């Protein structure tokens, strides 16, 4: 094992801290958010585009000077090369992250025009991209998932999760659960009037909308998605002695983060068909926007698919925030959930079949992209990076994951269509059961956090 000098570790720490300092005022979602009252206004006149244009964003100046931050990031890249060298694996990750923030600054400078959408696609990807190692696109997978989660059985399953819990109860219950999980840190769960979604996370704080009602399933999702993954990786990254940049996330880590959070929803059986369909439908919304649809066209598409007006607005608003409601500019972050879910699953399967299951817990070291893990794991072995302090039990003892994904890999070799036809023949004489309850604004979807 290569010996790592104290000087290297101190340089890595100082460069990481400098990156954190520079990026601190860059808050992407805050810079592109819409006022909550715009939802009510649009739903009163759904044939009129929201009054969001370049002037709207110009009236909401960025909390930093773009030129100043750009120069600081360029200086940082020079310092990384000088202090860590051109070939250092962790230095390369730092430089890539700095490059991401340079693109973010340019993207936010172009809120409301076409360039915003182009830069969003560079940062987060496009719905037309192929999944790694597969011929199918993200859009094709999203279509298939949306279909599966729209079947009559999904309606019956969703009806089991009524939204009857108020926001104060949600705050108290999540606080109790997460303060038990994060045994060495105080986690803040608080009410908020200023978020569009029902829940949002920032650092070690989870915000709960005071306007919303919740189901028990919602709280289960927030516990693992916002808590175990988003807050957990933040705290694990902040606890790193030298690689402190792992406590903050640029767009290059979005797919790994969101995909890991969705995977935890599935592994803990916390998700619901309504939640899963909403994540899948977001890909369709991005794809429509990428093909030139305007706000009303995307909104109307989901209304025609029997989504409520509120849910149709919210899924559309997510894609056009920062862009142009007339079409041609959009925010593509919402492909991260499905794309990242597939990438996390395939990473875990690959680590198992390659005989390297010890790579799997590295997903929780901090805010990272999957392709960073080989370099992160080597640095861990060299004592530069610490293991995660907070790790879900199934990732700490990954023998269960090994068995689960082993079976999943085996099933992938089976002709499932033939198996399904066999069982469908068994069901042919059964009566068709009507859904217990139709979708309503309260039971169909929960507009959860980013």
Tab-separated table of C-alpha atoms in Angstrom:
chain	number	residue	atom	x	y	z
A	1	UNK	CA	0.000	0.000	0.000
A	2	UNK	CA	1.381	3.405	-0.976
A	3	UNK	CA	2.301	5.649	1.940
A	4	UNK	CA	0.440	8.971	1.950
A	5	UNK	CA	2.327	11.923	3.377
A	6	UNK	CA	0.875	14.337	5.905
A	7	UNK	CA	1.629	17.166	3.468
A	8	UNK	CA	-0.620	15.543	0.834
A	9	UNK	CA	-3.454	15.162	3.339
A	10	UNK	CA	-3.137	18.780	4.471
A	11	UNK	CA	-3.138	19.994	0.855
A	12	UNK	CA	-6.220	17.903	0.112
A	13	UNK	CA	-7.966	19.338	3.162
A	14	UNK	CA	-7.146	22.968	2.315
A	15	UNK	CA	-8.228	22.562	-1.315
A	16	UNK	CA	-11.443	20.805	-0.267
A	17	UNK	CA	-12.259	23.524	2.230
A	18	UNK	CA	-11.621	26.180	-0.411
A	19	UNK	CA	-14.031	24.465	-2.821
A	20	UNK	CA	-16.679	24.394	-0.089
A	21	UNK	CA	-16.144	28.102	0.616
A	22	UNK	CA	-16.406	29.092	-3.048
A	23	UNK	CA	-19.551	27.083	-3.807
A	24	UNK	CA	-21.438	28.019	-0.636
A	25	UNK	CA	-23.579	30.822	-2.142
A	26	UNK	CA	-24.499	28.702	-5.192
A	27	UNK	CA	-27.978	27.394	-4.370
A	28	UNK	CA	-29.416	26.045	-7.628
A	29	UNK	CA	-32.980	25.266	-6.540
A	30	UNK	CA	-33.340	28.533	-4.616
A	31	UNK	CA	-32.189	30.462	-7.688
A	32	UNK	CA	-34.874	28.961	-9.949
A	33	UNK	CA	-37.835	28.464	-7.600
A	34	UNK	CA	-41.245	29.991	-8.281
A	35	UNK	CA	-43.490	31.631	-5.673
A	36	UNK	CA	-46.086	29.270	-4.221
A	37	UNK	CA	-48.954	31.612	-5.189
A	38	UNK	CA	-48.182	31.075	-8.895
A	39	UNK	CA	-49.724	27.620	-8.613
A	40	UNK	CA	-53.103	28.995	-7.518
A	41	UNK	CA	-52.999	31.696	-10.203
A	42	UNK	CA	-52.274	29.236	-12.995
A	43	UNK	CA	-54.912	26.729	-11.915
A	44	UNK	CA	-57.513	29.502	-12.056
A	45	UNK	CA	-56.576	30.194	-15.706
A	46	UNK	CA	-54.842	27.031	-17.016
A	47	UNK	CA	-54.882	28.218	-20.624
A	48	UNK	CA	-52.587	31.138	-19.842
A	49	UNK	CA	-48.831	30.675	-19.504
A	50	UNK	CA	-47.344	31.513	-16.077
A	51	UNK	CA	-45.768	34.954	-15.998
A	52	UNK	CA	-42.230	33.577	-15.802
A	53	UNK	CA	-39.646	35.100	-18.149
A	54	UNK	CA	-36.138	36.532	-18.096
A	55	UNK	CA	-37.428	39.662	-16.373
A	56	UNK	CA	-38.852	37.484	-13.567
A	57	UNK	CA	-35.397	36.047	-12.863
A	58	UNK	CA	-33.605	39.371	-13.306
A	59	UNK	CA	-35.744	40.730	-10.492
A	60	UNK	CA	-34.330	37.934	-8.308
A	61	UNK	CA	-30.579	38.532	-8.443
A	62	UNK	CA	-28.137	35.748	-7.653
A	63	UNK	CA	-26.597	35.885	-4.156
A	64	UNK	CA	-23.069	35.978	-5.617
A	65	UNK	CA	-21.022	37.739	-8.270
A	66	UNK	CA	-20.613	35.243	-11.148
A	67	UNK	CA	-17.333	36.728	-12.388
A	68	UNK	CA	-15.806	36.642	-8.910
A	69	UNK	CA	-16.752	32.985	-8.309
A	70	UNK	CA	-15.633	31.978	-11.792
A	71	UNK	CA	-12.157	33.410	-11.219
A	72	UNK	CA	-11.970	31.768	-7.783
A	73	UNK	CA	-12.814	28.354	-9.275
A	74	UNK	CA	-10.246	28.766	-12.060
A	75	UNK	CA	-7.602	29.675	-9.467
A	76	UNK	CA	-8.618	26.630	-7.444
A	77	UNK	CA	-8.106	24.342	-10.456
A	78	UNK	CA	-4.583	25.708	-10.883
A	79	UNK	CA	-3.889	25.130	-7.181
A	80	UNK	CA	-5.195	21.538	-7.397
A	81	UNK	CA	-2.807	20.729	-10.224
A	82	UNK	CA	0.102	22.411	-8.459
A	83	UNK	CA	-0.407	20.853	-5.029
A	84	UNK	CA	-1.789	17.407	-5.913
A	85	UNK	CA	-0.462	16.842	-9.418
A	86	UNK	CA	-2.112	16.218	-12.782
A	87	UNK	CA	-2.677	12.507	-12.208
A	88	UNK	CA	-3.830	12.380	-8.601
A	89	UNK	CA	-7.209	10.533	-8.499
A	90	UNK	CA	-8.738	12.704	-5.784
A	91	UNK	CA	-7.374	15.826	-7.439
A	92	UNK	CA	-9.150	14.832	-10.639
A	93	UNK	CA	-12.445	14.532	-8.751
A	94	UNK	CA	-11.906	17.970	-7.206
A	95	UNK	CA	-11.166	19.459	-10.624
A	96	UNK	CA	-14.250	17.837	-12.176
A	97	UNK	CA	-16.361	19.243	-9.353
A	98	UNK	CA	-14.926	22.729	-9.907
A	99	UNK	CA	-15.755	22.388	-13.621
A	100	UNK	CA	-19.328	21.530	-12.668
A	101	UNK	CA	-19.694	24.690	-10.626
A	102	UNK	CA	-18.337	26.753	-13.539
A	103	UNK	CA	-21.171	25.357	-15.685
A	104	UNK	CA	-23.693	25.933	-12.884
A	105	UNK	CA	-22.708	29.604	-12.659
A	106	UNK	CA	-23.186	30.007	-16.410
A	107	UNK	CA	-26.495	28.145	-16.274
A	108	UNK	CA	-27.869	30.376	-13.523
A	109	UNK	CA	-26.711	33.497	-15.373
A	110	UNK	CA	-28.914	32.319	-18.262
A	111	UNK	CA	-32.139	31.702	-16.340
A	112	UNK	CA	-35.110	32.152	-18.632
A	113	UNK	CA	-33.361	31.652	-21.974
A	114	UNK	CA	-32.341	28.782	-24.253
A	115	UNK	CA	-28.781	28.502	-22.950
A	116	UNK	CA	-30.135	27.498	-19.524
A	117	UNK	CA	-31.615	24.300	-20.979
A	118	UNK	CA	-28.463	23.466	-22.931
A	119	UNK	CA	-26.329	23.742	-19.802
A	120	UNK	CA	-28.851	21.784	-17.751
A	121	UNK	CA	-28.502	18.908	-20.216
A	122	UNK	CA	-24.711	19.069	-19.898
A	123	UNK	CA	-24.942	18.951	-16.110
A	124	UNK	CA	-27.775	16.476	-15.514
A	125	UNK	CA	-28.119	14.660	-18.843
A	126	UNK	CA	-31.011	14.169	-21.249
A	127	UNK	CA	-33.995	11.828	-21.359
A	128	UNK	CA	-32.749	10.537	-24.723
A	129	UNK	CA	-29.447	9.272	-23.317
A	130	UNK	CA	-28.823	5.542	-23.283
A	131	UNK	CA	-28.432	3.765	-19.965
A	132	UNK	CA	-24.840	2.655	-19.350
A	133	UNK	CA	-24.168	-0.591	-21.198
A	134	UNK	CA	-27.710	-0.854	-22.559
A	135	UNK	CA	-29.456	0.003	-25.833
A	136	UNK	CA	-32.512	1.489	-24.100
A	137	UNK	CA	-32.839	5.189	-23.344
A	138	UNK	CA	-33.920	6.753	-20.065
A	139	UNK	CA	-37.124	7.804	-21.838
A	140	UNK	CA	-37.921	4.212	-22.850
A	141	UNK	CA	-37.450	2.951	-19.302
A	142	UNK	CA	-39.568	5.804	-17.952
A	143	UNK	CA	-42.401	4.910	-20.338
A	144	UNK	CA	-42.348	1.292	-19.216
A	145	UNK	CA	-42.360	2.206	-15.531
A	146	UNK	CA	-45.154	4.770	-15.954
A	147	UNK	CA	-47.278	2.065	-17.597
A	148	UNK	CA	-46.637	-0.459	-14.812
A	149	UNK	CA	-47.436	2.049	-12.085
A	150	UNK	CA	-50.661	3.105	-13.832
A	151	UNK	CA	-52.293	-0.347	-13.818
A	152	UNK	CA	-55.553	-0.860	-11.863
A	153	UNK	CA	-53.704	-2.728	-9.110
A	154	UNK	CA	-51.670	0.432	-8.483
A	155	UNK	CA	-54.876	2.368	-7.818
A	156	UNK	CA	-55.945	-0.142	-5.214
A	157	UNK	CA	-52.539	-0.043	-3.564
A	158	UNK	CA	-52.493	3.768	-3.468
A	159	UNK	CA	-55.873	3.886	-1.768
A	160	UNK	CA	-54.267	2.266	1.285
A	161	UNK	CA	-52.278	5.427	2.013
A	162	UNK	CA	-54.651	8.295	2.876
A	163	UNK	CA	-53.100	11.659	3.672
A	164	UNK	CA	-54.548	12.297	7.115
A	165	UNK	CA	-51.492	13.400	9.120
A	166	UNK	CA	-50.861	17.094	9.650
A	167	UNK	CA	-47.499	18.795	9.219
A	168	UNK	CA	-46.799	19.232	12.942
A	169	UNK	CA	-47.200	15.502	13.526
A	170	UNK	CA	-44.930	14.790	10.547
A	171	UNK	CA	-42.218	17.040	12.011
A	172	UNK	CA	-42.416	15.409	15.441
A	173	UNK	CA	-42.455	11.855	14.104
A	174	UNK	CA	-39.603	12.362	11.649
A	175	UNK	CA	-37.566	14.109	14.346
A	176	UNK	CA	-38.045	11.130	16.642
A	177	UNK	CA	-37.032	8.598	13.991
A	178	UNK	CA	-34.044	10.479	12.609
A	179	UNK	CA	-32.581	11.551	15.931
A	180	UNK	CA	-32.568	7.864	16.830
A	181	UNK	CA	-30.817	6.945	13.565
A	182	UNK	CA	-28.298	9.824	13.666
A	183	UNK	CA	-27.144	9.019	17.168
A	184	UNK	CA	-24.162	11.397	17.206
A	185	UNK	CA	-25.695	14.429	15.485
A	186	UNK	CA	-28.749	16.589	16.020
A	187	UNK	CA	-30.994	16.560	12.955
A	188	UNK	CA	-33.394	19.419	12.445
A	189	UNK	CA	-36.852	18.756	11.046
A	190	UNK	CA	-38.910	21.925	10.871
A	191	UNK	CA	-42.029	23.439	9.360
A	192	UNK	CA	-41.653	25.705	6.344
A	193	UNK	CA	-44.044	27.974	4.445
A	194	UNK	CA	-41.604	28.642	1.620
A	195	UNK	CA	-41.143	25.311	-0.190
A	196	UNK	CA	-43.141	24.166	-3.203
A	197	UNK	CA	-42.755	20.460	-2.471
A	198	UNK	CA	-44.122	18.696	0.591
A	199	UNK	CA	-40.612	18.088	1.898
A	200	UNK	CA	-37.137	19.353	1.066
A	201	UNK	CA	-33.687	18.786	2.497
A	202	UNK	CA	-30.719	21.103	2.854
A	203	UNK	CA	-27.601	19.996	4.683
A	204	UNK	CA	-28.685	18.547	8.027
A	205	UNK	CA	-32.171	20.101	7.929
A	206	UNK	CA	-35.383	18.621	6.538
A	207	UNK	CA	-38.172	21.098	5.796
A	208	UNK	CA	-41.799	19.995	5.935
A	209	UNK	CA	-44.445	22.087	4.190
A	210	UNK	CA	-46.898	23.534	6.674
A	211	UNK	CA	-49.564	23.498	3.916
A	212	UNK	CA	-49.485	19.745	3.286
A	213	UNK	CA	-51.077	16.589	4.671
A	214	UNK	CA	-49.189	13.324	4.857
A	215	UNK	CA	-49.650	9.574	4.928
A	216	UNK	CA	-47.622	7.082	6.949
A	217	UNK	CA	-46.040	6.015	3.665
A	218	UNK	CA	-44.877	9.598	3.092
A	219	UNK	CA	-43.076	9.595	6.433
A	220	UNK	CA	-41.472	6.244	5.667
A	221	UNK	CA	-40.203	7.644	2.354
A	222	UNK	CA	-38.874	10.856	3.924
A	223	UNK	CA	-37.117	8.881	6.649
A	224	UNK	CA	-34.998	6.860	4.218
A	225	UNK	CA	-34.847	9.189	1.173
A	226	UNK	CA	-34.252	12.561	2.800
A	227	UNK	CA	-32.883	11.195	6.065
A	228	UNK	CA	-30.739	8.104	5.590
A	229	UNK	CA	-29.427	9.101	2.154
A	230	UNK	CA	-29.384	12.881	1.684
A	231	UNK	CA	-28.725	13.902	5.285
A	232	UNK	CA	-26.656	10.781	5.954
A	233	UNK	CA	-24.221	11.363	3.088
A	234	UNK	CA	-23.962	15.041	4.044
A	235	UNK	CA	-22.947	14.198	7.609
A	236	UNK	CA	-20.618	11.407	6.489
A	237	UNK	CA	-18.949	13.808	4.074
A	238	UNK	CA	-18.625	16.556	6.674
A	239	UNK	CA	-16.958	14.083	9.029
A	240	UNK	CA	-14.160	13.336	6.545
A	241	UNK	CA	-10.820	14.496	7.998
A	242	UNK	CA	-9.319	15.566	4.650
A	243	UNK	CA	-11.808	15.049	1.787
A	244	UNK	CA	-14.259	17.583	3.189
A	245	UNK	CA	-15.695	18.344	-0.282
A	246	UNK	CA	-17.668	15.092	0.122
A	247	UNK	CA	-20.039	17.017	2.383
A	248	UNK	CA	-21.418	19.080	-0.519
A	249	UNK	CA	-22.867	18.010	-3.835
A	250	UNK	CA	-22.578	19.356	-7.373
A	251	UNK	CA	-24.845	18.210	-10.246
A	252	UNK	CA	-22.381	15.440	-11.144
A	253	UNK	CA	-23.476	13.542	-8.013
A	254	UNK	CA	-27.225	14.066	-8.516
A	255	UNK	CA	-27.961	10.759	-10.252
A	256	UNK	CA	-26.020	8.701	-7.686
A	257	UNK	CA	-27.648	10.542	-4.781
A	258	UNK	CA	-31.225	10.470	-6.043
A	259	UNK	CA	-30.899	6.936	-7.384
A	260	UNK	CA	-29.522	5.712	-4.067
A	261	UNK	CA	-32.389	7.413	-2.247
A	262	UNK	CA	-34.969	5.741	-4.510
A	263	UNK	CA	-33.185	2.399	-4.079
A	264	UNK	CA	-33.490	2.735	-0.284
A	265	UNK	CA	-37.209	3.404	-0.703
A	266	UNK	CA	-37.471	0.105	-2.558
A	267	UNK	CA	-35.215	-1.965	-0.290
A	268	UNK	CA	-37.175	-0.854	2.790
A	269	UNK	CA	-40.550	-1.313	1.030
A	270	UNK	CA	-41.320	2.330	1.828
A	271	UNK	CA	-42.380	3.466	-1.629
A	272	UNK	CA	-45.841	3.262	-3.203
A	273	UNK	CA	-47.036	2.886	-6.821
A	274	UNK	CA	-48.151	6.527	-6.801
A	275	UNK	CA	-44.730	7.713	-5.693
A	276	UNK	CA	-43.012	5.462	-8.233
A	277	UNK	CA	-45.276	6.642	-11.060
A	278	UNK	CA	-44.587	10.271	-10.272
A	279	UNK	CA	-40.833	9.673	-10.504
A	280	UNK	CA	-41.342	7.884	-13.830
A	281	UNK	CA	-43.678	10.546	-15.213
A	282	UNK	CA	-41.039	13.198	-14.616
A	283	UNK	CA	-39.008	11.662	-17.438
A	284	UNK	CA	-41.938	12.107	-19.835
A	285	UNK	CA	-42.231	15.753	-18.769
A	286	UNK	CA	-38.513	16.358	-19.402
A	287	UNK	CA	-38.710	14.613	-22.775
A	288	UNK	CA	-41.671	16.709	-23.900
A	289	UNK	CA	-39.876	19.892	-22.893
A	290	UNK	CA	-36.727	18.755	-24.704
A	291	UNK	CA	-38.853	18.301	-27.831
A	292	UNK	CA	-40.130	21.872	-27.672
A	293	UNK	CA	-43.416	21.569	-25.743
A	294	UNK	CA	-44.459	24.617	-23.755
A	295	UNK	CA	-45.776	24.696	-20.200
A	296	UNK	CA	-49.456	24.360	-21.140
A	297	UNK	CA	-48.792	21.436	-23.494
A	298	UNK	CA	-46.967	19.460	-20.788
A	299	UNK	CA	-49.595	20.341	-18.172
A	300	UNK	CA	-52.433	19.308	-20.528
A	301	UNK	CA	-50.699	16.018	-21.335
A	302	UNK	CA	-50.791	14.934	-17.709
A	303	UNK	CA	-54.353	16.158	-17.222
A	304	UNK	CA	-55.346	13.928	-20.166
A	305	UNK	CA	-53.682	11.041	-18.354
A	306	UNK	CA	-56.019	11.627	-15.394
A	307	UNK	CA	-53.571	13.350	-13.074
A	308	UNK	CA	-55.139	16.003	-10.888
A	309	UNK	CA	-54.675	19.640	-11.864
A	310	UNK	CA	-52.411	20.210	-8.852
A	311	UNK	CA	-50.165	17.251	-9.603
A	312	UNK	CA	-50.061	18.101	-13.307
A	313	UNK	CA	-48.961	21.641	-12.459
A	314	UNK	CA	-46.283	20.513	-10.049
A	315	UNK	CA	-44.684	17.945	-12.326
A	316	UNK	CA	-44.658	20.535	-15.135
A	317	UNK	CA	-43.349	23.326	-12.950
A	318	UNK	CA	-40.362	21.208	-11.911
A	319	UNK	CA	-39.238	20.906	-15.535
A	320	UNK	CA	-39.711	24.564	-16.510
A	321	UNK	CA	-38.194	26.204	-13.412
A	322	UNK	CA	-35.210	28.200	-14.607
A	323	UNK	CA	-36.161	27.674	-18.258
A	324	UNK	CA	-38.666	29.220	-20.644
A	325	UNK	CA	-42.369	28.405	-20.191
A	326	UNK	CA	-42.878	29.094	-23.910
A	327	UNK	CA	-40.721	26.078	-24.697
A	328	UNK	CA	-37.135	25.439	-25.767
A	329	UNK	CA	-35.492	25.707	-22.341
A	330	UNK	CA	-35.918	23.369	-19.391
A	331	UNK	CA	-34.413	21.842	-16.232
A	332	UNK	CA	-33.466	18.179	-16.679
A	333	UNK	CA	-32.572	17.196	-13.104
A	334	UNK	CA	-35.675	15.003	-12.850
A	335	UNK	CA	-34.163	12.273	-15.002
A	336	UNK	CA	-31.660	11.695	-12.162
A	337	UNK	CA	-34.023	9.539	-10.101
A	338	UNK	CA	-34.575	6.714	-12.580
A	339	UNK	CA	-31.172	7.006	-14.222
A	340	UNK	CA	-29.437	6.891	-10.843
A	341	UNK	CA	-31.612	4.041	-9.603
A	342	UNK	CA	-30.524	1.876	-12.532
A	343	UNK	CA	-26.883	2.900	-12.167
A	344	UNK	CA	-26.830	2.107	-8.432
A	345	UNK	CA	-28.400	-1.305	-8.986
A	346	UNK	CA	-25.955	-2.146	-11.757
A	347	UNK	CA	-23.018	-0.908	-9.692
A	348	UNK	CA	-23.981	-3.141	-6.778
A	349	UNK	CA	-24.518	-6.136	-9.064
A	350	UNK	CA	-21.171	-5.507	-10.771
A	351	UNK	CA	-19.335	-5.171	-7.443
A	352	UNK	CA	-20.790	-8.501	-6.317
A	353	UNK	CA	-20.012	-10.414	-9.510
A	354	UNK	CA	-16.498	-8.904	-9.603
A	355	UNK	CA	-15.843	-10.174	-6.077
A	356	UNK	CA	-15.630	-6.653	-4.620
A	357	UNK	CA	-18.713	-6.286	-2.381
A	358	UNK	CA	-16.674	-4.119	0.010
A	359	UNK	CA	-17.076	-1.302	-2.533
A	360	UNK	CA	-20.819	-1.113	-1.830
A	361	UNK	CA	-20.687	0.796	1.518
A	362	UNK	CA	-18.566	3.454	-0.199
A	363	UNK	CA	-21.811	4.781	-1.718
A	364	UNK	CA	-22.464	6.432	1.661
A	365	UNK	CA	-19.019	8.004	2.237
A	366	UNK	CA	-20.387	11.372	1.084
A	367	UNK	CA	-21.707	13.198	-1.957
A	368	UNK	CA	-20.045	11.348	-4.810
A	369	UNK	CA	-20.611	9.975	-8.295
A	370	UNK	CA	-20.438	6.214	-8.816
A	371	UNK	CA	-17.419	6.558	-11.095
A	372	UNK	CA	-15.521	8.140	-8.156
A	373	UNK	CA	-15.764	5.017	-6.006
A	374	UNK	CA	-12.592	3.179	-7.175
A	375	UNK	CA	-10.481	6.252	-6.295
A	376	UNK	CA	-12.445	6.795	-3.071
A	377	UNK	CA	-11.949	3.169	-2.027
A	378	UNK	CA	-8.194	3.318	-2.673
A	379	UNK	CA	-8.001	6.501	-0.597
A	380	UNK	CA	-9.954	4.736	2.142
A	381	UNK	CA	-7.445	1.890	2.154
A	382	UNK	CA	-4.628	4.449	2.385
A	383	UNK	CA	-6.176	6.187	5.396
A	384	UNK	CA	-7.064	9.388	3.543
A	385	UNK	CA	-10.837	8.814	3.653
A	386	UNK	CA	-12.826	7.449	6.602
A	387	UNK	CA	-15.571	4.866	6.342
A	388	UNK	CA	-19.154	6.153	6.610
A	389	UNK	CA	-20.283	6.978	10.121
A	390	UNK	CA	-23.950	6.490	9.268
A	391	UNK	CA	-24.787	3.458	7.183
A	392	UNK	CA	-28.154	1.688	6.743
A	393	UNK	CA	-28.023	-1.796	8.245
A	394	UNK	CA	-28.356	-3.585	4.888
A	395	UNK	CA	-25.267	-1.750	3.620
A	396	UNK	CA	-23.270	-2.289	6.800
A	397	UNK	CA	-23.806	-6.043	6.673
A	398	UNK	CA	-24.111	-6.447	2.919
A	399	UNK	CA	-24.616	-10.219	2.988
A	400	UNK	CA	-28.359	-9.662	2.555
A	401	UNK	CA	-27.746	-7.336	-0.393
A	402	UNK	CA	-25.449	-9.955	-1.865
A	403	UNK	CA	-28.211	-12.571	-1.697
A	404	UNK	CA	-30.908	-10.173	-2.948
A	405	UNK	CA	-28.918	-8.978	-5.949
A	406	UNK	CA	-27.638	-12.480	-6.607
A	407	UNK	CA	-31.197	-13.709	-7.043
A	408	UNK	CA	-32.018	-10.617	-9.122
A	409	UNK	CA	-29.089	-11.337	-11.441
A	410	UNK	CA	-30.288	-14.900	-11.832
A	411	UNK	CA	-33.808	-13.808	-12.669
A	412	UNK	CA	-32.447	-11.510	-15.360
A	413	UNK	CA	-31.501	-14.618	-17.364
A	414	UNK	CA	-35.044	-16.020	-17.323
A	415	UNK	CA	-37.636	-15.454	-20.057
A	416	UNK	CA	-39.984	-13.515	-17.799
A	417	UNK	CA	-42.528	-12.925	-20.574
A	418	UNK	CA	-43.053	-16.662	-20.844
A	419	UNK	CA	-43.401	-17.011	-17.077
A	420	UNK	CA	-45.926	-14.169	-16.995
A	421	UNK	CA	-48.008	-15.740	-19.761
A	422	UNK	CA	-48.153	-18.953	-17.699
A	423	UNK	CA	-49.606	-17.174	-14.678
A	424	UNK	CA	-51.898	-14.953	-16.725
A	425	UNK	CA	-53.571	-18.120	-18.033
A	426	UNK	CA	-54.271	-19.080	-14.415
A	427	UNK	CA	-56.018	-15.744	-13.889
A	428	UNK	CA	-58.281	-15.845	-16.941
A	429	UNK	CA	-61.350	-17.148	-15.081
A	430	UNK	CA	-61.087	-14.678	-12.203
A	431	UNK	CA	-63.567	-11.762	-12.145
A	432	UNK	CA	-62.206	-8.313	-12.844
A	433	UNK	CA	-62.215	-6.323	-9.607
A	434	UNK	CA	-62.927	-2.608	-9.757
A	435	UNK	CA	-60.438	-0.376	-7.972
A	436	UNK	CA	-61.366	0.287	-4.347
A	437	UNK	CA	-60.999	4.020	-4.843
A	438	UNK	CA	-60.376	6.340	-7.744
A	439	UNK	CA	-57.312	8.557	-7.677
A	440	UNK	CA	-57.991	11.868	-5.944
A	441	UNK	CA	-55.878	14.920	-5.223
A	442	UNK	CA	-55.320	13.523	-1.746
A	443	UNK	CA	-54.458	9.901	-2.547
A	444	UNK	CA	-52.894	9.816	-5.987
A	445	UNK	CA	-49.555	11.457	-5.435
A	446	UNK	CA	-47.538	13.135	-2.756
A	447	UNK	CA	-45.462	15.962	-4.204
A	448	UNK	CA	-42.311	15.107	-2.303
A	449	UNK	CA	-38.963	16.791	-2.304
A	450	UNK	CA	-36.309	17.163	-4.936
